[in-house]
Amino acid sequence: MTQILDPVFEITDEPESLEELLKSVKLLLKYSTKVGHRRKLNNPSTSFDVISLAGEMMTSTTNTNMFTYEIAPVYTLIEGLVLDQMRTMVGWPPSQGDGIFAPGASMANMYAICVARHKFIPSFKNLGMVEQRKDLIVFTTSQCNPSTPRSAAIIGVGLKNVIFVDCNERGQMSVTDLERKIVSSLAAGSLPFFVSATSGSAMLGSFDSLTEIADVCDKYNLWLHVDASHGGGVMFSANHIHLVRGIRRAHSVTWNCHMMMNCTLQCSAILIREKGLLEACNSTCATYLFQQDKHYDVAYDTGDKAIQCGRHNDVYKLWLLWRSKGHTGMSDHVVRLFKMAAVFQEKLKSTPGVCMVLPEMEFVTICFWYVPEKMLKMTLKIPLNMLKFDWLEGNNNNNNYKNINNNDDNDNNNNDWLPTFYKVVINNSATTSRDIDYVINQMKRLADEEVNTLMMMK
Amino acid sequence: MTQILDPVFEITDEPESLEELLKSVKLLLKYSTKVGHRRKLNNPSTSFDVISLAGEMMTSTTNTNMFTYEIAPVYTLIEGLVLDQMRTMVGWPPSQGDGIFAPGASMANMYAICVARHKFIPSFKNLGMVEQRKDLIVFTTSQCNPSTPRSAAIIGVGLKNVIFVDCNERGQMSVTDLERKIVSSLAAGSLPFFVSATSGSAMLGSFDSLTEIADVCDKYNLWLHVDASHGGGVMFSANHIHLVRGIRRAHSVTWNCHMMMNCTLQCSAILIREKGLLEACNSTCATYLFQQDKHYDVAYDTGDKAIQCGRHNDVYKLWLLWRSKGHTGMSDHVVRLFKMAAVFQEKLKSTPGVCMVLPEMEFVTICFWYVPEKMLKMTLKIPLNMLKFDWLEGNNNNNNYKNINNNDDNDNNNNDWLPTFYKVVINNSATTSRDIDYVINQMKRLADEEVNTLMMMK
């Protein structure tokens, strides 16, 4: 790839002609992954609606920084309106709460942990954490996004203080184990403060039981954060909102609208139940940027509650898309994704050699193993890493495969290790039943070819 | 404003017609600040080149996440190429160093302070900061971006451990005072580790003397970070690169290409001199996202060195712009900005009632006070906050004004307080001498009108 790009992509002293630029654009398109294609099914953040794209283009054409109402009068109002709407969907009274659009879910999750820490020990902001004599403890599961432990490392809590609670076979947090681990960390003299539950995990698409977790959090006075990056979209559908039952009891919620809601990257919101905390946590009173003596209500300024200073406008494309479809259209979209996921699952179940990781999917994520028929008949042992397919030796389950072209699960420092598998995420309204047939047939064809090559080499 | 927007901007149950959507787009454009206009001169991050806009549109059309080579093969290579180029300009050998595009300078500065902390005490990542018994100390000046103290608060260092070094009258860090404060914090048993110098400050456009600061950092073994968010662009111009003399001795550099280099928001790079630190600091070994057993060199994957997980592609628009202009074109652009800033300064100097904050500008930022002629003749005292103009009572300098429509300076917890002033930033290649005349005339006209109103009210 580098060889192809080198001469064309080089930056030189002299200006480049339009022809050369267009040549490079064509090459770019040729060699880029077509992530928006309706048959590209392995990533929840890549397909997008064309209205959202139009919104993004408007956004870049107006190129406004989001830090004050003064510089972005319409966009800051729209951001407020959309955040109100999202909080209402979570189940919080519209007048309450706060929120901001952050550059991706990792940053949204970081906002949450920072605000929670500030709520528990406001003096950290000024004094720093070195005065603290007790370990602050974060609870999550192996299903969490890597940003959860990473945020803990960044803010000075430390990776060792991120406790991984056991999951059941569906990847859901065990509430019994959560309570047990809270109690034992209290007994050890630590300070538990933050539970990060997941709604729509990246691996299995699992949803933690928020109501039960909220009961435990209330009992021990912990902050409940819900990372609904992928799963937040279910709140649009009356049929599927039960998956996040209890979300209104969260103290903060991360919701990626560049995932299920098909906005272009990036479009992540962090919603906070308690108003004022975001600003209390992040303000540095930069008066030269955010003067207080303006001719409008400075409550419209968002700069002093943001971790960022200059901030890209991520909300407009969402607002335009949402408005164009209405709540009904958004709901229809979500319902369709679930429907096509069910179609995919049924087709897989009738495909010989397929074994489902979970007996029934509950989200738009479908995980499965596939062993080509020919290979099922093979008795020879194939060395690990021989070709694309890795045979997991020493495992008596014939269905254990790894295909390097797919995102897949792996062990994650606790005991619910699963052999790597295929993962499919239905995220594109345009994906049809025929596309699903195509994808399954391609998988079979490619796998058979691999097996043939492998047998010829023997 | 809310009244105007309310009916048009509401999100309803039913889909909205294209006509309604277009109506809202027109309203949006009508009421938005025209930040890219060549007469809009008060913000360094808003004007942009149309080639960069085309790049942004390509970016959103391809909508690729930057975390792996697999999903963004061309874009990750381009990012590597551009970061190499930027490090070369800083003066580091191309084979050395690391870097990443971050969502804005605040995040870039946060990358820097996290990496520096990791370099000094790698055990923090796992253990957290509560084991630490010494305060970690950060040094900067009142000219810093608010993200510098904010980052210190976020990572657990604490605001009180951000020591503001004195500035001279040009806003440059006093190296004597820096050394004095390092010595006294060492004497107090603290652990100084990070100096954040500024190249092109947001207030005065000042440039710290990097060589002298680097000498002090070397002497006391501190990490030197240069926040060249605004000023980084001078590295394109042989005539102006002297402003960042010594930048190659920094350990990290923040450079906003959405400022002087006229990319659309956001386009911020963090450059790190030591290779490997970024990944050591931020990796969480999320194997389900970043498998190590791929059919390509996983060194091309950027995911595990990013704080973010999903990451917007910020580099393509810069690369396209840079390639279209070549180094020569970028240099010409920077030289032109300086030239027009000089024109602005000369015109101001011959405008009665104008008093410059600095006798000579050294960057594209021009700070000044303006007192309308009529007001100079008035002897009456005008109450504070009476109208747009605030008369700073008790100050015997007639040139002290505040105009709320401009970003302006203010006191910032140390002794170099200045009365608020006008600030102009030349950032748009399209700004002409006639535009400058227009802006100065408008300022005079509006101020005269204000004074007339004020006199009529008496």
PDB file of N, CA and C in Angstrom, chain B residues 107-149:
ATOM      1  N   MET B 107      -7.319  18.788  24.014  1.00  0.00           N
ATOM      2  CA  MET B 107      -7.049  17.356  24.090  1.00  0.00           C
ATOM      3  C   MET B 107      -5.585  17.074  23.760  1.00  0.00           C
ATOM      4  N   ALA B 108      -5.028  17.817  22.817  1.00  0.00           N
ATOM      5  CA  ALA B 108      -3.607  17.634  22.484  1.00  0.00           C
ATOM      6  C   ALA B 108      -2.754  17.955  23.710  1.00  0.00           C
ATOM      7  N   ASN B 109      -3.103  19.039  24.389  1.00  0.00           N
ATOM      8  CA  ASN B 109      -2.363  19.396  25.607  1.00  0.00           C
ATOM      9  C   ASN B 109      -2.545  18.333  26.686  1.00  0.00           C
ATOM     10  N   MET B 110      -3.730  17.737  26.723  1.00  0.00           N
ATOM     11  CA  MET B 110      -3.957  16.675  27.710  1.00  0.00           C
ATOM     12  C   MET B 110      -3.114  15.450  27.381  1.00  0.00           C
ATOM     13  N   TYR B 111      -3.028  15.099  26.099  1.00  0.00           N
ATOM     14  CA  TYR B 111      -2.127  14.008  25.700  1.00  0.00           C
ATOM     15  C   TYR B 111      -0.725  14.281  26.252  1.00  0.00           C
ATOM     16  N   ALA B 112      -0.271  15.522  26.084  1.00  0.00           N
ATOM     17  CA  ALA B 112       1.100  15.863  26.472  1.00  0.00           C
ATOM     18  C   ALA B 112       1.317  15.668  27.966  1.00  0.00           C
ATOM     19  N   ILE B 113       0.417  16.190  28.771  1.00  0.00           N
ATOM     20  CA  ILE B 113       0.625  16.120  30.222  1.00  0.00           C
ATOM     21  C   ILE B 113       0.504  14.665  30.699  1.00  0.00           C
ATOM     22  N   CYS B 114      -0.364  13.893  30.063  1.00  0.00           N
ATOM     23  CA  CYS B 114      -0.487  12.468  30.439  1.00  0.00           C
ATOM     24  C   CYS B 114       0.792  11.713  30.105  1.00  0.00           C
ATOM     25  N   VAL B 115       1.313  11.958  28.912  1.00  0.00           N
ATOM     26  CA  VAL B 115       2.529  11.261  28.487  1.00  0.00           C
ATOM     27  C   VAL B 115       3.698  11.662  29.381  1.00  0.00           C
ATOM     28  N   ALA B 116       3.768  12.942  29.709  1.00  0.00           N
ATOM     29  CA  ALA B 116       4.857  13.410  30.581  1.00  0.00           C
ATOM     30  C   ALA B 116       4.761  12.747  31.950  1.00  0.00           C
ATOM     31  N   ARG B 117       3.553  12.689  32.493  1.00  0.00           N
ATOM     32  CA  ARG B 117       3.384  12.042  33.789  1.00  0.00           C
ATOM     33  C   ARG B 117       3.796  10.574  33.698  1.00  0.00           C
ATOM     34  N   HIS B 118       3.421   9.925  32.594  1.00  0.00           N
ATOM     35  CA  HIS B 118       3.769   8.514  32.429  1.00  0.00           C
ATOM     36  C   HIS B 118       5.279   8.328  32.335  1.00  0.00           C
ATOM     37  N   LYS B 119       5.936   9.267  31.669  1.00  0.00           N
ATOM     38  CA  LYS B 119       7.396   9.205  31.543  1.00  0.00           C
ATOM     39  C   LYS B 119       8.047   9.311  32.925  1.00  0.00           C
ATOM     40  N   PHE B 120       7.524  10.205  33.750  1.00  0.00           N
ATOM     41  CA  PHE B 120       8.142  10.444  35.063  1.00  0.00           C
ATOM     42  C   PHE B 120       7.813   9.325  36.045  1.00  0.00           C
ATOM     43  N   ILE B 121       6.559   8.943  36.110  1.00  0.00           N
ATOM     44  CA  ILE B 121       6.167   7.907  37.074  1.00  0.00           C
ATOM     45  C   ILE B 121       5.247   6.908  36.379  1.00  0.00           C
ATOM     46  N   PRO B 122       5.849   5.943  35.660  1.00  0.00           N
ATOM     47  CA  PRO B 122       5.035   5.000  34.881  1.00  0.00           C
ATOM     48  C   PRO B 122       4.058   4.197  35.749  1.00  0.00           C
ATOM     49  N   SER B 123       4.373   4.070  37.014  1.00  0.00           N
ATOM     50  CA  SER B 123       3.509   3.245  37.879  1.00  0.00           C
ATOM     51  C   SER B 123       2.142   3.876  38.136  1.00  0.00           C
ATOM     52  N   PHE B 124       2.018   5.194  37.897  1.00  0.00           N
ATOM     53  CA  PHE B 124       0.714   5.848  38.077  1.00  0.00           C
ATOM     54  C   PHE B 124      -0.377   5.176  37.258  1.00  0.00           C
ATOM     55  N   LYS B 125      -0.021   4.734  36.061  1.00  0.00           N
ATOM     56  CA  LYS B 125      -1.028   4.168  35.166  1.00  0.00           C
ATOM     57  C   LYS B 125      -1.767   3.017  35.854  1.00  0.00           C
ATOM     58  N   ASN B 126      -1.036   2.203  36.521  1.00  0.00           N
ATOM     59  CA  ASN B 126      -1.661   1.073  37.182  1.00  0.00           C
ATOM     60  C   ASN B 126      -2.113   1.390  38.608  1.00  0.00           C
ATOM     61  N   LEU B 127      -1.267   2.072  39.342  1.00  0.00           N
ATOM     62  CA  LEU B 127      -1.532   2.251  40.779  1.00  0.00           C
ATOM     63  C   LEU B 127      -2.433   3.439  41.093  1.00  0.00           C
ATOM     64  N   GLY B 128      -2.490   4.395  40.167  1.00  0.00           N
ATOM     65  CA  GLY B 128      -3.208   5.624  40.483  1.00  0.00           C
ATOM     66  C   GLY B 128      -2.303   6.550  41.272  1.00  0.00           C
ATOM     67  N   MET B 129      -2.813   7.748  41.502  1.00  0.00           N
ATOM     68  CA  MET B 129      -1.961   8.764  42.122  1.00  0.00           C
ATOM     69  C   MET B 129      -2.053   8.807  43.637  1.00  0.00           C
ATOM     70  N   VAL B 130      -2.915   7.984  44.220  1.00  0.00           N
ATOM     71  CA  VAL B 130      -3.106   8.119  45.666  1.00  0.00           C
ATOM     72  C   VAL B 130      -1.904   7.598  46.444  1.00  0.00           C
ATOM     73  N   GLU B 131      -1.062   6.788  45.784  1.00  0.00           N
ATOM     74  CA  GLU B 131       0.139   6.298  46.464  1.00  0.00           C
ATOM     75  C   GLU B 131       1.200   7.396  46.567  1.00  0.00           C
ATOM     76  N   GLN B 132       1.046   8.405  45.722  1.00  0.00           N
ATOM     77  CA  GLN B 132       2.050   9.459  45.608  1.00  0.00           C
ATOM     78  C   GLN B 132       2.006  10.366  46.841  1.00  0.00           C
ATOM     79  N   ARG B 133       3.152  10.691  47.378  1.00  0.00           N
ATOM     80  CA  ARG B 133       3.167  11.547  48.567  1.00  0.00           C
ATOM     81  C   ARG B 133       3.658  12.961  48.278  1.00  0.00           C
ATOM     82  N   LYS B 134       4.149  13.179  47.043  1.00  0.00           N
ATOM     83  CA  LYS B 134       4.626  14.520  46.684  1.00  0.00           C
ATOM     84  C   LYS B 134       3.694  15.152  45.655  1.00  0.00           C
ATOM     85  N   ASP B 135       3.446  16.429  45.805  1.00  0.00           N
ATOM     86  CA  ASP B 135       2.668  17.147  44.795  1.00  0.00           C
ATOM     87  C   ASP B 135       3.434  17.207  43.478  1.00  0.00           C
ATOM     88  N   LEU B 136       2.766  16.860  42.393  1.00  0.00           N
ATOM     89  CA  LEU B 136       3.353  17.050  41.057  1.00  0.00           C
ATOM     90  C   LEU B 136       3.107  18.492  40.627  1.00  0.00           C
ATOM     91  N   ILE B 137       4.142  19.134  40.108  1.00  0.00           N
ATOM     92  CA  ILE B 137       3.998  20.559  39.800  1.00  0.00           C
ATOM     93  C   ILE B 137       4.128  20.838  38.306  1.00  0.00           C
ATOM     94  N   VAL B 138       3.186  21.669  37.835  1.00  0.00           N
ATOM     95  CA  VAL B 138       3.155  22.122  36.441  1.00  0.00           C
ATOM     96  C   VAL B 138       3.454  23.618  36.426  1.00  0.00           C
ATOM     97  N   PHE B 139       4.283  24.057  35.487  1.00  0.00           N
ATOM     98  CA  PHE B 139       4.584  25.485  35.362  1.00  0.00           C
ATOM     99  C   PHE B 139       4.068  26.007  34.027  1.00  0.00           C
ATOM    100  N   THR B 140       3.421  27.152  34.089  1.00  0.00           N
ATOM    101  CA  THR B 140       2.998  27.812  32.862  1.00  0.00           C
ATOM    102  C   THR B 140       2.863  29.297  33.171  1.00  0.00           C
ATOM    103  N   THR B 141       2.233  30.056  32.281  1.00  0.00           N
ATOM    104  CA  THR B 141       2.028  31.477  32.577  1.00  0.00           C
ATOM    105  C   THR B 141       0.552  31.822  32.398  1.00  0.00           C
ATOM    106  N   SER B 142       0.232  33.050  32.743  1.00  0.00           N
ATOM    107  CA  SER B 142      -1.146  33.509  32.583  1.00  0.00           C
ATOM    108  C   SER B 142      -1.552  33.546  31.113  1.00  0.00           C
ATOM    109  N   GLN B 143      -0.588  33.430  30.197  1.00  0.00           N
ATOM    110  CA  GLN B 143      -0.891  33.436  28.765  1.00  0.00           C
ATOM    111  C   GLN B 143      -1.321  32.066  28.246  1.00  0.00           C
ATOM    112  N   CYS B 144      -1.305  31.076  29.110  1.00  0.00           N
ATOM    113  CA  CYS B 144      -1.605  29.712  28.641  1.00  0.00           C
ATOM    114  C   CYS B 144      -3.074  29.564  28.279  1.00  0.00           C
ATOM    115  N   ASN B 145      -3.365  28.534  27.509  1.00  0.00           N
ATOM    116  CA  ASN B 145      -4.736  28.155  27.229  1.00  0.00           C
ATOM    117  C   ASN B 145      -5.337  27.547  28.507  1.00  0.00           C
ATOM    118  N   PRO B 146      -6.646  27.789  28.749  1.00  0.00           N
ATOM    119  CA  PRO B 146      -7.246  27.218  29.976  1.00  0.00           C
ATOM    120  C   PRO B 146      -7.130  25.702  30.062  1.00  0.00           C
ATOM    121  N   SER B 147      -6.862  25.052  28.948  1.00  0.00           N
ATOM    122  CA  SER B 147      -6.750  23.591  28.997  1.00  0.00           C
ATOM    123  C   SER B 147      -5.533  23.151  29.798  1.00  0.00           C
ATOM    124  N   THR B 148      -4.565  24.021  29.962  1.00  0.00           N
ATOM    125  CA  THR B 148      -3.385  23.620  30.743  1.00  0.00           C
ATOM    126  C   THR B 148      -3.754  23.396  32.207  1.00  0.00           C
ATOM    127  N   PRO B 149      -4.322  24.390  32.906  1.00  0.00           N
ATOM    128  CA  PRO B 149      -4.771  24.063  34.263  1.00  0.00           C
ATOM    129  C   PRO B 149      -5.880  23.004  34.288  1.00  0.00           C
TER     130      PRO B 149
END
